[in-house]
């Protein structure tokens, strides 16, 4: 009895996770008329690709797609480099002032200077309204660093010992001995970082003024929520084809911006559960 | 080298030697330390403007010092207190309704015998975590849209009228929407850490419970739950510490002027007044207020949690 209850309950939960997707996808492939009269449930009505055509024809959308792709690639790269080097160094128990350095990083997990000080900082650094404002601040994630550090700590110490006996210095040990066998954790962190950068929104609102640098999620927000922080002129430019406000377009935008994550997700799943449970329980 | 040996004490020499022998290791630390310094520590200097009348032309250093005046303005502002009240209320709701979600889900997930089904459930429920709040907001709009949303269709099925109010702009429904979307997005993912804790429970406890005649429900209640209580407490303490400002993106995406009276929290209030109205000093003072209260909360919560048997430190 208990068993059957659980299965039913689980199926309900699973359905509630999936059905909104199905609904949105169905609407995106339907005709606007059918959507507006609420006739679209889980199956497209009057199947057509108009909405998608409009999406790919919209210059602001396509430009923000380009911006986000660049930010994701660069951000993931920098993130991996920073997090791996720091995580490796901190995993060495002999590290000078190890505990102090750990504290230095941990403190930042609890203390945030605040929205305005961060904003002023970016301005003072001359990064305001540049693509770097989207890439650099999120680069060093202490959380990811701790995961990497835990991973390295779990590897047998003989690796390092035999490498140093062979005359390898720390840089070489990291590059030629540890990195080649770190593929699982690097894949995990890389995918997490990629998803993080793909999804950035708040830094876009805070640090970017030029439309040409708006990240994808910002454009998505502007296209879906009709009352947003955007002025009328920008809305007019966004709405070049006059198709904005059509439900099907909004749905297509959601689908397109979510697609990469859907594609990447199976690979993510393969790696992360192990990595997260190991690292998280330790932390 | 020899002269150095004469004047330096052993401690300093050992330090220097370690420094040199570990030079590459320390080099590896450089990117992380630099990035953290520039983007996490440097902004802290800007907190000073909470005590100043910030003038962008004069910069942080050159602006006039006005002491606690910004804080006085803060305590007099009706909108501030509204934001403060909303922050507390929303967070309490979240802790009451959204925090237990992952725990219960983990417990239920643990009861599933079929490994394949269990894995499928995990796959499906982990996914929403990776979407941005913008997209989740988009789903919310798709469902709640007046006349076109699924909600409207459902109410029609049940014989009522096509629901024509936009629930998202209704102050009475806003809090519920926030909690439901939070659960939708994070319940699965949040369960991971509890699942990990559950796998660490000593099977002998379960055997003992079975001997005592406990069915699966009682086992979950009296063995599993107490066993993961330390994990729950730690996460609860962390959650309480986050009360003052963690919810920005979710609320910012979903809110609108109609729901400010219940939905405007400290982080959105600071964002609007600071970034869009340019009241830099004032909002930094609010931000400082947030940090201090947040810190106090986490210390208090941790102290209380010691009594419950598991604390952060």
Coordinates of C-alpha atoms in Angstrom, one line a residue, chain A residues 2-3 6-7 9-11 13-18 20-24 27 35-42 81-82 85-90 92 94-97 101 103-125 127 132 136-140 142-143 160 169-171 174 192 195 198-203 205-207 217-218 220-222 224-225 227-229 247 250-251 254 257-258 261-262 265 268-269 272-273 276-277 280-281, chain B residues 14-15 18-19 21-29 31-47 49 54 60 105 108-109 111-113 117 119 121-135 137-139 141-143 145 147-150 153 156-157 162 166 168-169 183-185 187-189 192-193 195-197 216-217 238 248-249 252-258 267-268 270-271 274-276 279-281 283-284 287-288 291 295 298 312-313:
Chain A
X2 CA 2.7 2.4 1.1
X3 CA 4.6 1.3 -2.0
X6 CA 4.8 6.4 -3.1
X7 CA 4.9 5.5 -6.8
X9 CA 3.1 10.5 -5.6
X10 CA 6.4 10.3 -7.4
X11 CA 4.7 10.1 -10.7
X13 CA 5.9 15.0 -8.9
X14 CA 7.6 13.9 -12.1
X15 CA 4.7 15.0 -14.1
X16 CA 4.7 18.4 -12.5
X17 CA 8.3 18.8 -13.5
X18 CA 7.8 17.7 -17.1
X20 CA 5.3 22.7 -18.0
X21 CA 7.9 21.9 -20.6
X22 CA 5.5 20.0 -22.7
X23 CA 3.1 22.8 -22.6
X24 CA 5.6 25.4 -23.5
X27 CA 2.6 26.3 -27.6
X35 CA -2.7 29.6 -28.1
X36 CA -4.5 32.9 -27.4
X37 CA -7.9 31.0 -27.1
X38 CA -6.3 28.6 -24.7
X39 CA -6.7 25.6 -26.9
X40 CA -3.2 24.4 -26.6
X41 CA -2.6 21.8 -23.9
X42 CA 0.2 19.3 -24.5
X81 CA 41.9 27.4 -14.7
X82 CA 41.4 29.4 -11.5
X85 CA 45.1 25.8 -9.7
X86 CA 43.8 27.0 -6.4
X87 CA 42.2 23.7 -5.5
X88 CA 45.4 21.8 -6.3
X89 CA 47.6 24.1 -4.3
X90 CA 45.3 24.0 -1.3
X92 CA 48.8 20.0 -0.7
X94 CA 52.5 21.1 3.1
X95 CA 51.3 24.4 1.7
X96 CA 52.6 27.5 3.4
X97 CA 50.0 29.2 5.5
X101 CA 44.6 30.9 2.8
X103 CA 40.1 31.2 5.6
X104 CA 40.8 33.9 3.1
X105 CA 38.5 32.1 0.6
X106 CA 35.9 30.8 3.1
X107 CA 35.2 34.3 4.4
X108 CA 34.0 35.4 1.0
X109 CA 31.3 32.7 1.1
X110 CA 29.7 34.4 4.0
X111 CA 30.5 38.1 3.5
X112 CA 29.3 39.9 0.5
X113 CA 30.1 43.6 0.1
X114 CA 26.6 44.3 -1.3
X115 CA 25.1 45.3 -4.6
X116 CA 26.2 48.9 -4.7
X117 CA 29.8 48.4 -3.5
X118 CA 30.2 45.6 -6.1
X119 CA 28.7 47.9 -8.7
X120 CA 31.0 50.8 -7.8
X121 CA 34.0 48.3 -7.8
X122 CA 33.2 47.2 -11.3
X123 CA 33.0 50.9 -12.4
X124 CA 36.2 51.8 -10.7
X125 CA 37.9 48.9 -12.4
X127 CA 34.8 47.1 -16.5
X132 CA 34.5 41.2 -18.9
X136 CA 35.4 37.9 -14.5
X137 CA 33.3 38.3 -11.3
X138 CA 31.9 34.8 -11.4
X139 CA 35.3 33.3 -12.3
X140 CA 36.5 32.2 -8.9
X142 CA 35.0 29.0 -3.7
X143 CA 32.4 26.2 -3.8
X160 CA 53.0 13.3 -5.9
X169 CA 58.3 20.5 -9.8
X170 CA 54.8 21.4 -8.6
X171 CA 53.7 22.9 -11.9
X174 CA 49.9 19.2 -11.6
X192 CA 28.5 23.5 -13.8
X195 CA 25.5 26.3 -17.0
X198 CA 24.8 30.5 -19.7
X199 CA 22.3 31.5 -17.2
X200 CA 23.7 34.8 -16.0
X201 CA 21.2 37.5 -15.7
X202 CA 21.7 39.8 -12.7
X203 CA 25.2 40.9 -13.7
X205 CA 21.2 44.0 -15.5
X206 CA 23.7 45.6 -13.2
X207 CA 26.8 46.0 -15.3
X217 CA 18.8 35.7 -20.3
X218 CA 18.3 39.4 -20.2
X220 CA 14.7 36.5 -22.8
X221 CA 13.4 38.3 -19.8
X222 CA 12.6 41.4 -21.8
X224 CA 8.6 37.4 -21.9
X225 CA 7.8 39.9 -19.2
X227 CA 6.6 45.0 -17.7
X228 CA 10.3 45.0 -17.2
X229 CA 13.0 47.5 -16.5
X247 CA 2.5 34.1 -27.0
X250 CA 7.6 33.9 -26.0
X251 CA 7.4 30.1 -25.9
X254 CA 12.1 29.9 -23.8
X257 CA 17.4 29.5 -24.6
X258 CA 16.8 26.2 -22.7
X261 CA 21.0 23.0 -21.2
X262 CA 18.8 20.1 -22.2
X265 CA 22.2 17.7 -19.1
X268 CA 26.2 16.5 -16.6
X269 CA 24.2 13.8 -14.9
X272 CA 28.0 15.2 -11.1
X273 CA 26.2 13.0 -8.6
X276 CA 28.7 16.5 -5.6
X277 CA 28.0 13.9 -2.9
X280 CA 29.3 18.3 -0.5
X281 CA 29.3 15.9 2.4
Chain B
X14 CA 62.5 28.5 7.6
X15 CA 59.6 30.6 6.3
X18 CA 59.6 27.1 2.5
X19 CA 58.5 30.1 0.4
X21 CA 60.8 25.6 -2.2
X22 CA 57.1 26.0 -2.7
X23 CA 57.4 28.8 -5.2
X24 CA 55.4 27.0 -7.9
X25 CA 52.7 26.0 -5.5
X26 CA 52.3 29.6 -4.4
X27 CA 52.3 30.6 -8.0
X28 CA 49.4 28.4 -8.6
X29 CA 47.5 30.2 -5.9
X31 CA 45.0 33.5 -9.9
X32 CA 42.5 32.5 -7.2
X33 CA 43.9 34.9 -4.7
X34 CA 44.0 37.8 -7.1
X35 CA 40.5 37.2 -8.5
X36 CA 39.0 36.9 -5.0
X37 CA 40.8 40.0 -3.9
X38 CA 39.7 42.1 -6.8
X39 CA 36.1 40.9 -6.9
X40 CA 35.3 40.0 -3.3
X41 CA 37.6 42.0 -1.0
X42 CA 38.1 45.2 -3.0
X43 CA 34.3 46.0 -3.1
X44 CA 34.3 46.0 0.7
X45 CA 36.1 49.3 0.6
X46 CA 32.9 50.7 -1.0
X47 CA 31.0 49.9 2.2
X49 CA 30.0 55.1 1.5
X54 CA 28.6 59.7 -1.9
X60 CA 34.7 57.2 -2.4
X105 CA 11.6 14.1 -1.1
X108 CA 10.5 9.3 -0.2
X109 CA 13.1 8.7 -2.8
X111 CA 11.9 4.2 -0.2
X112 CA 11.8 3.4 -3.8
X113 CA 13.0 -0.1 -4.4
X117 CA 12.5 4.2 -11.4
X119 CA 17.2 7.0 -11.2
X121 CA 12.9 10.3 -10.8
X122 CA 16.2 11.8 -9.9
X123 CA 17.0 12.7 -13.5
X124 CA 13.7 14.4 -13.9
X125 CA 13.7 16.4 -10.7
X126 CA 17.3 17.5 -10.9
X127 CA 16.8 19.2 -14.2
X128 CA 14.9 22.4 -13.2
X129 CA 17.8 23.4 -11.0
X130 CA 19.9 24.1 -14.1
X131 CA 17.5 26.5 -15.6
X132 CA 17.8 30.2 -14.9
X133 CA 15.1 32.0 -13.0
X134 CA 14.2 33.9 -16.1
X135 CA 13.2 30.6 -17.8
X137 CA 9.6 32.7 -14.7
X138 CA 8.7 32.1 -18.3
X139 CA 7.1 28.8 -17.3
X141 CA 3.9 33.0 -17.1
X142 CA 3.0 30.2 -19.5
X143 CA 0.9 28.5 -16.8
X145 CA -1.2 33.7 -18.1
X147 CA -6.9 33.0 -20.6
X148 CA -4.0 31.3 -22.3
X149 CA -2.3 29.6 -19.5
X150 CA -2.8 26.0 -18.3
X153 CA -7.7 25.7 -19.1
X156 CA -12.4 25.6 -17.4
X157 CA -12.3 21.8 -17.3
X162 CA -11.7 30.4 -17.9
X166 CA -3.2 37.2 -13.9
X168 CA 1.4 36.6 -10.9
X169 CA 0.3 40.2 -10.3
X183 CA 10.2 24.0 -4.8
X184 CA 9.8 23.2 -8.5
X185 CA 13.2 24.4 -9.2
X187 CA 13.4 20.4 -4.5
X188 CA 15.1 17.6 -6.5
X189 CA 18.5 19.2 -6.4
X192 CA 21.0 15.3 -3.1
X193 CA 22.8 16.2 0.0
X195 CA 20.3 11.4 0.0
X196 CA 24.0 11.3 0.6
X197 CA 23.5 11.6 4.3
X216 CA 8.7 1.2 6.7
X217 CA 7.0 4.4 7.7
X238 CA 23.0 28.2 6.7
X248 CA 17.1 38.4 -5.4
X249 CA 16.9 36.9 -8.9
X252 CA 13.2 40.3 -9.4
X253 CA 12.2 38.2 -12.3
X254 CA 8.7 37.4 -11.0
X255 CA 7.7 40.6 -9.3
X256 CA 5.9 43.7 -10.6
X257 CA 4.8 47.0 -9.1
X258 CA 1.4 45.4 -8.2
X267 CA 17.5 43.0 -2.0
X268 CA 15.1 44.2 -4.6
X270 CA 18.3 48.1 -2.7
X271 CA 18.5 47.2 -6.3
X274 CA 20.4 52.0 -5.8
X275 CA 20.9 51.1 -9.4
X276 CA 17.9 52.8 -10.9
X279 CA 20.7 56.5 -4.1
X280 CA 24.1 54.9 -3.6
X281 CA 24.9 55.8 0.0
X283 CA 21.3 51.6 -0.3
X284 CA 24.8 50.8 0.8
X287 CA 23.1 46.6 2.5
X288 CA 25.3 46.9 5.6
X291 CA 24.9 42.0 6.4
X295 CA 25.6 37.7 10.5
X298 CA 23.6 32.9 11.7
X312 CA 27.9 24.5 12.0
X313 CA 30.7 25.4 14.3

